[in-house]
Amino acid sequence: MATPGSESLWLWIGTLGMALGTLFFIARGWGVEDEEQRRFYIITIFITAIASIAYFAMATGFGLTEVSVGGQALDIYWARYADWLFTTPLLLLDLALLAKATRNTTYTLVGLDVIMIVTGVVGALVTSSPALRIVWWGISTAALVFLLYFLVGALREAASRQTDSVRRLTTRLRNMLIVLWVAYPVVWILGTEGTIGVLPLYWETAAFMVLDLTAKVGFGFVLLRSHTVLNEASQQTGVASTAD
Ligand SMILES: *C/C=C(C)/C=C/C=C(C)/C=C/C1=C(C)CCCC1(C)C
């Protein structure tokens, strides 16, 4: 097993940020009685809790491996993918619940997401050739494109059933998600994984840390900021289920 280098600084900042985010969401959700609202808290708390554990593991040298591709030794933090495999579906679930997306839509989003992460980790660990790694990156990126396409469609469809403030919140979170998620394959291909070596591991780790914190803690802040809006979002369920 390889040992972390100077990039561990960013991994420790990530650990701390995720842990503080987790504590903040727990404290904020403490007195919330409404079951529907609590669901958003539970999901969001698990997102940052899982990420803080993954960051701690990486900062202490677990989840790092060295792969050799065409004579080049690459340091790969595979623990990221274990984190993302659970946290990205949970992020989508937050948004799907807010939008009252149908189960089929939610499953489709989660399915594409799992394909994206799994093909991403294969790309990160494949050693036969740099070209093959890029092919896996392409497959993973294609899954992301389909995912975002379905997400936009599903949220547009849901918009008519939402109040103005819930719709505004959904749109804001959707835009955040699109901008942030699209940056991941870019960092990957420019970083160690892409073998081009534009972005050294130190800066790649910093970039992923900023993206992860924004996509999880930042996303959670925006989602859980207004209890009034979450309340409206949960009340719609009542309306929708009586209308059914
Ligand atoms: C909290 C963590 C988040 C929001 C992680 C998101 C990760 C992605 C959108 C990753 C996407 C990837 C590709 C589209 C291709 C290359 C491999 C990945 C896994 C970096």
PDB file of C-alpha atoms and ligand atoms in Angstrom:
ATOM      1  CA  MET A   1       0.000   0.000   0.000  1.00  0.00           C
ATOM      2  CA  ALA A   2       1.297   3.440  -0.891  1.00  0.00           C
ATOM      3  CA  THR A   3       1.474   6.173   1.744  1.00  0.00           C
ATOM      4  CA  PRO A   4      -0.084   9.608   1.287  1.00  0.00           C
ATOM      5  CA  GLY A   5       2.276  12.439   0.421  1.00  0.00           C
ATOM      6  CA  SER A   6       1.820  16.178   0.872  1.00  0.00           C
ATOM      7  CA  GLU A   7      -1.715  15.891  -0.562  1.00  0.00           C
ATOM      8  CA  SER A   8      -2.787  14.510   2.813  1.00  0.00           C
ATOM      9  CA  LEU A   9      -3.218  18.156   3.882  1.00  0.00           C
ATOM     10  CA  TRP A  10      -6.264  18.397   1.612  1.00  0.00           C
ATOM     11  CA  LEU A  11      -7.553  15.049   2.811  1.00  0.00           C
ATOM     12  CA  TRP A  12      -7.430  16.264   6.406  1.00  0.00           C
ATOM     13  CA  ILE A  13      -9.259  19.466   5.466  1.00  0.00           C
ATOM     14  CA  GLY A  14     -11.826  17.287   3.706  1.00  0.00           C
ATOM     15  CA  THR A  15     -12.209  15.103   6.810  1.00  0.00           C
ATOM     16  CA  LEU A  16     -12.715  18.120   9.037  1.00  0.00           C
ATOM     17  CA  GLY A  17     -15.116  19.861   6.662  1.00  0.00           C
ATOM     18  CA  MET A  18     -17.269  16.764   6.207  1.00  0.00           C
ATOM     19  CA  ALA A  19     -17.286  16.083   9.961  1.00  0.00           C
ATOM     20  CA  LEU A  20     -18.287  19.658  10.777  1.00  0.00           C
ATOM     21  CA  GLY A  21     -20.975  19.539   8.115  1.00  0.00           C
ATOM     22  CA  THR A  22     -22.309  16.303   9.615  1.00  0.00           C
ATOM     23  CA  LEU A  23     -22.437  17.795  13.112  1.00  0.00           C
ATOM     24  CA  PHE A  24     -24.107  20.934  11.826  1.00  0.00           C
ATOM     25  CA  PHE A  25     -26.828  18.976  10.014  1.00  0.00           C
ATOM     26  CA  ILE A  26     -27.401  16.766  13.069  1.00  0.00           C
ATOM     27  CA  ALA A  27     -27.740  19.816  15.324  1.00  0.00           C
ATOM     28  CA  ARG A  28     -30.058  21.543  12.881  1.00  0.00           C
ATOM     29  CA  GLY A  29     -32.234  18.494  12.376  1.00  0.00           C
ATOM     30  CA  TRP A  30     -32.446  17.662  16.081  1.00  0.00           C
ATOM     31  CA  GLY A  31     -35.795  19.253  16.858  1.00  0.00           C
ATOM     32  CA  VAL A  32     -37.442  18.505  13.531  1.00  0.00           C
ATOM     33  CA  GLU A  33     -40.553  16.420  14.171  1.00  0.00           C
ATOM     34  CA  ASP A  34     -42.063  16.159  10.730  1.00  0.00           C
ATOM     35  CA  GLU A  35     -41.303  12.735   9.230  1.00  0.00           C
ATOM     36  CA  GLU A  36     -41.038  14.019   5.674  1.00  0.00           C
ATOM     37  CA  GLN A  37     -38.613  16.741   6.664  1.00  0.00           C
ATOM     38  CA  ARG A  38     -36.577  14.371   8.761  1.00  0.00           C
ATOM     39  CA  ARG A  39     -36.051  12.222   5.713  1.00  0.00           C
ATOM     40  CA  PHE A  40     -34.054  15.024   4.066  1.00  0.00           C
ATOM     41  CA  TYR A  41     -31.963  15.384   7.220  1.00  0.00           C
ATOM     42  CA  ILE A  42     -31.268  11.673   7.530  1.00  0.00           C
ATOM     43  CA  ILE A  43     -30.165  11.367   3.910  1.00  0.00           C
ATOM     44  CA  THR A  44     -28.010  14.491   4.027  1.00  0.00           C
ATOM     45  CA  ILE A  45     -26.392  13.529   7.344  1.00  0.00           C
ATOM     46  CA  PHE A  46     -25.414  10.127   5.929  1.00  0.00           C
ATOM     47  CA  ILE A  47     -23.909  11.764   2.845  1.00  0.00           C
ATOM     48  CA  THR A  48     -21.449  13.858   4.853  1.00  0.00           C
ATOM     49  CA  ALA A  49     -20.911  11.142   7.469  1.00  0.00           C
ATOM     50  CA  ILE A  50     -19.883   8.601   4.819  1.00  0.00           C
ATOM     51  CA  ALA A  51     -17.652  11.184   3.146  1.00  0.00           C
ATOM     52  CA  SER A  52     -15.928  12.125   6.399  1.00  0.00           C
ATOM     53  CA  ILE A  53     -15.129   8.473   7.048  1.00  0.00           C
ATOM     54  CA  ALA A  54     -13.790   8.063   3.507  1.00  0.00           C
ATOM     55  CA  TYR A  55     -11.655  11.196   3.856  1.00  0.00           C
ATOM     56  CA  PHE A  56     -10.300  10.045   7.194  1.00  0.00           C
ATOM     57  CA  ALA A  57      -9.424   6.679   5.669  1.00  0.00           C
ATOM     58  CA  MET A  58      -7.615   8.344   2.774  1.00  0.00           C
ATOM     59  CA  ALA A  59      -5.805  10.856   5.000  1.00  0.00           C
ATOM     60  CA  THR A  60      -4.440   8.008   7.096  1.00  0.00           C
ATOM     61  CA  GLY A  61      -3.294   6.036   4.067  1.00  0.00           C
ATOM     62  CA  PHE A  62      -6.089   3.518   3.649  1.00  0.00           C
ATOM     63  CA  GLY A  63      -7.681   3.343   0.216  1.00  0.00           C
ATOM     64  CA  LEU A  64      -4.618   4.437  -1.704  1.00  0.00           C
ATOM     65  CA  THR A  65      -2.993   2.138  -4.215  1.00  0.00           C
ATOM     66  CA  GLU A  66      -0.281   2.374  -6.811  1.00  0.00           C
ATOM     67  CA  VAL A  67      -0.981   1.158 -10.318  1.00  0.00           C
ATOM     68  CA  SER A  68       1.596   0.898 -13.057  1.00  0.00           C
ATOM     69  CA  VAL A  69       0.455   1.952 -16.526  1.00  0.00           C
ATOM     70  CA  GLY A  70       2.917   1.817 -19.409  1.00  0.00           C
ATOM     71  CA  GLY A  71       5.874   2.068 -17.026  1.00  0.00           C
ATOM     72  CA  GLN A  72       4.338   5.017 -15.188  1.00  0.00           C
ATOM     73  CA  ALA A  73       3.447   4.596 -11.505  1.00  0.00           C
ATOM     74  CA  LEU A  74       0.159   6.258 -10.582  1.00  0.00           C
ATOM     75  CA  ASP A  75      -1.127   6.871  -7.061  1.00  0.00           C
ATOM     76  CA  ILE A  76      -4.839   6.167  -7.059  1.00  0.00           C
ATOM     77  CA  TYR A  77      -7.144   6.886  -4.156  1.00  0.00           C
ATOM     78  CA  TRP A  78      -9.696   4.150  -4.795  1.00  0.00           C
ATOM     79  CA  ALA A  79     -11.553   4.915  -1.530  1.00  0.00           C
ATOM     80  CA  ARG A  80     -13.125   7.908  -3.296  1.00  0.00           C
ATOM     81  CA  TYR A  81     -15.167   5.573  -5.437  1.00  0.00           C
ATOM     82  CA  ALA A  82     -16.393   3.620  -2.432  1.00  0.00           C
ATOM     83  CA  ASP A  83     -17.559   6.940  -0.968  1.00  0.00           C
ATOM     84  CA  TRP A  84     -19.166   8.134  -4.206  1.00  0.00           C
ATOM     85  CA  LEU A  85     -20.899   4.802  -4.795  1.00  0.00           C
ATOM     86  CA  PHE A  86     -23.063   5.520  -1.752  1.00  0.00           C
ATOM     87  CA  THR A  87     -23.083   9.297  -1.519  1.00  0.00           C
ATOM     88  CA  THR A  88     -23.977  10.187  -5.109  1.00  0.00           C
ATOM     89  CA  PRO A  89     -27.163   8.048  -5.110  1.00  0.00           C
ATOM     90  CA  LEU A  90     -28.103   9.692  -1.803  1.00  0.00           C
ATOM     91  CA  LEU A  91     -27.637  13.162  -3.297  1.00  0.00           C
ATOM     92  CA  LEU A  92     -29.884  12.179  -6.188  1.00  0.00           C
ATOM     93  CA  LEU A  93     -32.397  10.774  -3.732  1.00  0.00           C
ATOM     94  CA  ASP A  94     -32.542  14.123  -1.909  1.00  0.00           C
ATOM     95  CA  LEU A  95     -33.352  15.873  -5.152  1.00  0.00           C
ATOM     96  CA  ALA A  96     -35.777  13.188  -6.340  1.00  0.00           C
ATOM     97  CA  LEU A  97     -37.708  13.419  -3.060  1.00  0.00           C
ATOM     98  CA  LEU A  98     -37.846  17.180  -3.271  1.00  0.00           C
ATOM     99  CA  ALA A  99     -39.202  16.930  -6.797  1.00  0.00           C
ATOM    100  CA  LYS A 100     -41.541  14.044  -5.930  1.00  0.00           C
ATOM    101  CA  ALA A 101     -40.049  12.135  -8.809  1.00  0.00           C
ATOM    102  CA  THR A 102     -41.630   8.783  -9.548  1.00  0.00           C
ATOM    103  CA  ARG A 103     -39.932   5.624  -8.295  1.00  0.00           C
ATOM    104  CA  ASN A 104     -39.028   4.635 -11.837  1.00  0.00           C
ATOM    105  CA  THR A 105     -37.281   7.944 -12.393  1.00  0.00           C
ATOM    106  CA  THR A 106     -35.404   7.599  -9.117  1.00  0.00           C
ATOM    107  CA  TYR A 107     -34.285   4.063  -9.954  1.00  0.00           C
ATOM    108  CA  THR A 108     -33.155   5.159 -13.409  1.00  0.00           C
ATOM    109  CA  LEU A 109     -31.098   7.996 -11.959  1.00  0.00           C
ATOM    110  CA  VAL A 110     -29.529   5.754  -9.325  1.00  0.00           C
ATOM    111  CA  GLY A 111     -28.845   3.023 -11.903  1.00  0.00           C
ATOM    112  CA  LEU A 112     -27.041   5.425 -14.239  1.00  0.00           C
ATOM    113  CA  ASP A 113     -25.155   6.827 -11.289  1.00  0.00           C
ATOM    114  CA  VAL A 114     -23.930   3.394 -10.197  1.00  0.00           C
ATOM    115  CA  ILE A 115     -22.803   2.654 -13.770  1.00  0.00           C
ATOM    116  CA  MET A 116     -20.958   5.979 -13.787  1.00  0.00           C
ATOM    117  CA  ILE A 117     -19.060   5.298 -10.570  1.00  0.00           C
ATOM    118  CA  VAL A 118     -18.312   1.627 -11.282  1.00  0.00           C
ATOM    119  CA  THR A 119     -16.989   2.317 -14.794  1.00  0.00           C
ATOM    120  CA  GLY A 120     -15.032   5.220 -13.299  1.00  0.00           C
ATOM    121  CA  VAL A 121     -13.242   2.989 -10.808  1.00  0.00           C
ATOM    122  CA  VAL A 122     -12.479   0.448 -13.527  1.00  0.00           C
ATOM    123  CA  GLY A 123     -10.919   3.269 -15.551  1.00  0.00           C
ATOM    124  CA  ALA A 124      -8.880   4.325 -12.546  1.00  0.00           C
ATOM    125  CA  LEU A 125      -7.499   0.834 -11.918  1.00  0.00           C
ATOM    126  CA  VAL A 126      -7.030  -0.520 -15.460  1.00  0.00           C
ATOM    127  CA  THR A 127      -3.329  -1.018 -16.150  1.00  0.00           C
ATOM    128  CA  SER A 128      -3.118  -2.433 -19.675  1.00  0.00           C
ATOM    129  CA  SER A 129      -2.941   0.891 -21.507  1.00  0.00           C
ATOM    130  CA  PRO A 130      -3.616   4.603 -21.047  1.00  0.00           C
ATOM    131  CA  ALA A 131      -5.977   4.448 -24.042  1.00  0.00           C
ATOM    132  CA  LEU A 132      -8.165   1.844 -22.369  1.00  0.00           C
ATOM    133  CA  ARG A 133      -8.409   4.041 -19.292  1.00  0.00           C
ATOM    134  CA  ILE A 134      -9.713   6.849 -21.489  1.00  0.00           C
ATOM    135  CA  VAL A 135     -12.298   4.467 -22.987  1.00  0.00           C
ATOM    136  CA  TRP A 136     -13.628   3.701 -19.492  1.00  0.00           C
ATOM    137  CA  TRP A 137     -13.643   7.405 -18.733  1.00  0.00           C
ATOM    138  CA  GLY A 138     -15.737   7.870 -21.879  1.00  0.00           C
ATOM    139  CA  ILE A 139     -18.247   5.231 -20.798  1.00  0.00           C
ATOM    140  CA  SER A 140     -18.520   6.774 -17.356  1.00  0.00           C
ATOM    141  CA  THR A 141     -18.945  10.260 -18.814  1.00  0.00           C
ATOM    142  CA  ALA A 142     -21.652   8.987 -21.159  1.00  0.00           C
ATOM    143  CA  ALA A 143     -23.517   7.648 -18.099  1.00  0.00           C
ATOM    144  CA  LEU A 144     -23.207  11.092 -16.510  1.00  0.00           C
ATOM    145  CA  VAL A 145     -24.610  12.780 -19.623  1.00  0.00           C
ATOM    146  CA  PHE A 146     -27.627  10.435 -19.662  1.00  0.00           C
ATOM    147  CA  LEU A 147     -28.068  10.937 -15.928  1.00  0.00           C
ATOM    148  CA  LEU A 148     -28.141  14.732 -16.220  1.00  0.00           C
ATOM    149  CA  TYR A 149     -30.477  14.511 -19.196  1.00  0.00           C
ATOM    150  CA  PHE A 150     -32.949  12.365 -17.215  1.00  0.00           C
ATOM    151  CA  LEU A 151     -32.574  14.561 -14.179  1.00  0.00           C
ATOM    152  CA  VAL A 152     -33.441  17.745 -16.059  1.00  0.00           C
ATOM    153  CA  GLY A 153     -36.430  16.054 -17.691  1.00  0.00           C
ATOM    154  CA  ALA A 154     -37.703  14.594 -14.425  1.00  0.00           C
ATOM    155  CA  LEU A 155     -37.428  17.894 -12.594  1.00  0.00           C
ATOM    156  CA  ARG A 156     -39.118  19.793 -15.385  1.00  0.00           C
ATOM    157  CA  GLU A 157     -41.959  17.308 -15.281  1.00  0.00           C
ATOM    158  CA  ALA A 158     -42.224  17.693 -11.510  1.00  0.00           C
ATOM    159  CA  ALA A 159     -42.220  21.495 -11.627  1.00  0.00           C
ATOM    160  CA  SER A 160     -45.941  21.791 -12.283  1.00  0.00           C
ATOM    161  CA  ARG A 161     -46.679  19.967  -9.032  1.00  0.00           C
ATOM    162  CA  GLN A 162     -44.475  22.234  -6.909  1.00  0.00           C
ATOM    163  CA  THR A 163     -45.078  25.537  -5.190  1.00  0.00           C
ATOM    164  CA  ASP A 164     -42.978  28.483  -6.370  1.00  0.00           C
ATOM    165  CA  SER A 165     -40.511  28.346  -3.518  1.00  0.00           C
ATOM    166  CA  VAL A 166     -40.036  24.583  -3.741  1.00  0.00           C
ATOM    167  CA  ARG A 167     -39.524  24.896  -7.478  1.00  0.00           C
ATOM    168  CA  ARG A 168     -36.929  27.621  -6.959  1.00  0.00           C
ATOM    169  CA  LEU A 169     -35.067  25.464  -4.452  1.00  0.00           C
ATOM    170  CA  THR A 170     -35.179  22.457  -6.781  1.00  0.00           C
ATOM    171  CA  THR A 171     -33.815  24.530  -9.668  1.00  0.00           C
ATOM    172  CA  ARG A 172     -31.017  25.968  -7.549  1.00  0.00           C
ATOM    173  CA  LEU A 173     -29.954  22.517  -6.329  1.00  0.00           C
ATOM    174  CA  ARG A 174     -30.220  21.098  -9.834  1.00  0.00           C
ATOM    175  CA  ASN A 175     -27.960  23.822 -11.228  1.00  0.00           C
ATOM    176  CA  MET A 176     -25.454  23.320  -8.440  1.00  0.00           C
ATOM    177  CA  LEU A 177     -25.433  19.600  -9.100  1.00  0.00           C
ATOM    178  CA  ILE A 178     -24.934  19.969 -12.855  1.00  0.00           C
ATOM    179  CA  VAL A 179     -22.059  22.444 -12.575  1.00  0.00           C
ATOM    180  CA  LEU A 180     -20.264  20.503  -9.849  1.00  0.00           C
ATOM    181  CA  TRP A 181     -20.752  16.989 -11.203  1.00  0.00           C
ATOM    182  CA  VAL A 182     -19.555  17.937 -14.681  1.00  0.00           C
ATOM    183  CA  ALA A 183     -16.266  19.111 -13.120  1.00  0.00           C
ATOM    184  CA  TYR A 184     -15.424  15.620 -11.772  1.00  0.00           C
ATOM    185  CA  PRO A 185     -14.617  13.940 -15.117  1.00  0.00           C
ATOM    186  CA  VAL A 186     -12.564  17.013 -16.040  1.00  0.00           C
ATOM    187  CA  VAL A 187     -10.437  16.783 -12.885  1.00  0.00           C
ATOM    188  CA  TRP A 188     -10.114  13.031 -13.414  1.00  0.00           C
ATOM    189  CA  ILE A 189      -8.857  13.246 -16.986  1.00  0.00           C
ATOM    190  CA  LEU A 190      -6.459  16.109 -16.211  1.00  0.00           C
ATOM    191  CA  GLY A 191      -5.281  14.448 -13.001  1.00  0.00           C
ATOM    192  CA  THR A 192      -3.318  11.315 -12.182  1.00  0.00           C
ATOM    193  CA  GLU A 193      -6.039   8.970 -13.418  1.00  0.00           C
ATOM    194  CA  GLY A 194      -5.950  10.352 -16.946  1.00  0.00           C
ATOM    195  CA  THR A 195      -2.177   9.652 -17.170  1.00  0.00           C
ATOM    196  CA  ILE A 196      -1.694  12.944 -19.040  1.00  0.00           C
ATOM    197  CA  GLY A 197      -0.388  14.424 -15.826  1.00  0.00           C
ATOM    198  CA  VAL A 198      -1.561  18.010 -16.344  1.00  0.00           C
ATOM    199  CA  LEU A 199      -2.780  18.191 -12.761  1.00  0.00           C
ATOM    200  CA  PRO A 200      -0.368  16.690 -10.197  1.00  0.00           C
ATOM    201  CA  LEU A 201      -1.829  14.531  -7.436  1.00  0.00           C
ATOM    202  CA  TYR A 202      -1.462  17.383  -4.943  1.00  0.00           C
ATOM    203  CA  TRP A 203      -3.717  19.735  -6.925  1.00  0.00           C
ATOM    204  CA  GLU A 204      -6.041  17.000  -8.057  1.00  0.00           C
ATOM    205  CA  THR A 205      -6.670  16.059  -4.421  1.00  0.00           C
ATOM    206  CA  ALA A 206      -7.317  19.721  -3.584  1.00  0.00           C
ATOM    207  CA  ALA A 207      -9.761  20.040  -6.495  1.00  0.00           C
ATOM    208  CA  PHE A 208     -11.712  16.909  -5.540  1.00  0.00           C
ATOM    209  CA  MET A 209     -11.837  18.093  -1.922  1.00  0.00           C
ATOM    210  CA  VAL A 210     -13.346  21.448  -2.879  1.00  0.00           C
ATOM    211  CA  LEU A 211     -15.816  19.746  -5.230  1.00  0.00           C
ATOM    212  CA  ASP A 212     -16.785  17.132  -2.622  1.00  0.00           C
ATOM    213  CA  LEU A 213     -17.308  19.720   0.113  1.00  0.00           C
ATOM    214  CA  THR A 214     -19.414  21.934  -2.142  1.00  0.00           C
ATOM    215  CA  ALA A 215     -21.418  19.051  -3.616  1.00  0.00           C
ATOM    216  CA  LYS A 216     -22.192  17.592  -0.181  1.00  0.00           C
ATOM    217  CA  VAL A 217     -21.952  20.169   2.602  1.00  0.00           C
ATOM    218  CA  GLY A 218     -22.811  23.114   0.330  1.00  0.00           C
ATOM    219  CA  PHE A 219     -25.683  21.181  -1.244  1.00  0.00           C
ATOM    220  CA  GLY A 220     -26.941  20.192   2.204  1.00  0.00           C
ATOM    221  CA  PHE A 221     -26.835  23.793   3.422  1.00  0.00           C
ATOM    222  CA  VAL A 222     -28.917  24.989   0.503  1.00  0.00           C
ATOM    223  CA  LEU A 223     -31.369  22.100   0.841  1.00  0.00           C
ATOM    224  CA  LEU A 224     -31.880  22.327   4.592  1.00  0.00           C
ATOM    225  CA  ARG A 225     -31.676  26.091   4.913  1.00  0.00           C
ATOM    226  CA  SER A 226     -35.388  26.800   4.952  1.00  0.00           C
ATOM    227  CA  HIS A 227     -37.748  24.760   7.031  1.00  0.00           C
ATOM    228  CA  THR A 228     -40.636  26.674   5.500  1.00  0.00           C
ATOM    229  CA  VAL A 229     -39.725  25.483   2.021  1.00  0.00           C
ATOM    230  CA  LEU A 230     -39.135  21.904   3.186  1.00  0.00           C
ATOM    231  CA  ASN A 231     -42.455  22.051   4.931  1.00  0.00           C
ATOM    232  CA  GLU A 232     -44.176  23.110   1.720  1.00  0.00           C
ATOM    233  CA  ALA A 233     -42.343  20.330  -0.111  1.00  0.00           C
ATOM    234  CA  SER A 234     -43.620  17.744   2.354  1.00  0.00           C
ATOM    235  CA  GLN A 235     -47.138  19.109   2.384  1.00  0.00           C
ATOM    236  CA  GLN A 236     -47.371  18.583  -1.347  1.00  0.00           C
ATOM    237  CA  THR A 237     -47.131  14.852  -0.734  1.00  0.00           C
ATOM    238  CA  GLY A 238     -50.407  15.043   1.090  1.00  0.00           C
ATOM    239  CA  VAL A 239     -51.991  16.846  -1.819  1.00  0.00           C
ATOM    240  CA  ALA A 240     -50.503  14.438  -4.336  1.00  0.00           C
ATOM    241  CA  SER A 241     -51.566  11.326  -2.480  1.00  0.00           C
ATOM    242  CA  THR A 242     -55.161  12.466  -1.987  1.00  0.00           C
ATOM    243  CA  ALA A 243     -55.317  13.401  -5.658  1.00  0.00           C
ATOM    244  CA  ASP A 244     -54.164   9.938  -6.699  1.00  0.00           C
TER     245      ASP A 244
HETATM  246  C1  LIG B   1     -19.857  13.911  -3.282  1.00  0.00           C
HETATM  247  C2  LIG B   1     -19.349  13.332  -4.459  1.00  0.00           C
HETATM  248  C3  LIG B   1     -19.800  13.591  -5.717  1.00  0.00           C
HETATM  249  C4  LIG B   1     -20.903  14.546  -5.990  1.00  0.00           C
HETATM  250  C5  LIG B   1     -19.145  12.903  -6.782  1.00  0.00           C
HETATM  251  C6  LIG B   1     -19.464  12.955  -8.061  1.00  0.00           C
HETATM  252  C7  LIG B   1     -18.695  12.239  -8.985  1.00  0.00           C
HETATM  253  C8  LIG B   1     -18.830  12.220 -10.326  1.00  0.00           C
HETATM  254  C9  LIG B   1     -19.906  12.958 -11.030  1.00  0.00           C
HETATM  255  C10 LIG B   1     -17.864  11.442 -11.060  1.00  0.00           C
HETATM  256  C11 LIG B   1     -17.843  11.234 -12.359  1.00  0.00           C
HETATM  257  C12 LIG B   1     -16.816  10.516 -13.130  1.00  0.00           C
HETATM  258  C13 LIG B   1     -16.939  10.524 -14.519  1.00  0.00           C
HETATM  259  C14 LIG B   1     -18.131  11.096 -15.192  1.00  0.00           C
HETATM  260  C15 LIG B   1     -15.880   9.969 -15.431  1.00  0.00           C
HETATM  261  C16 LIG B   1     -14.596   9.693 -14.751  1.00  0.00           C
HETATM  262  C17 LIG B   1     -14.764   9.022 -13.458  1.00  0.00           C
HETATM  263  C18 LIG B   1     -15.617   9.820 -12.474  1.00  0.00           C
HETATM  264  C19 LIG B   1     -16.087   8.776 -11.479  1.00  0.00           C
HETATM  265  C20 LIG B   1     -14.718  10.842 -11.785  1.00  0.00           C
END
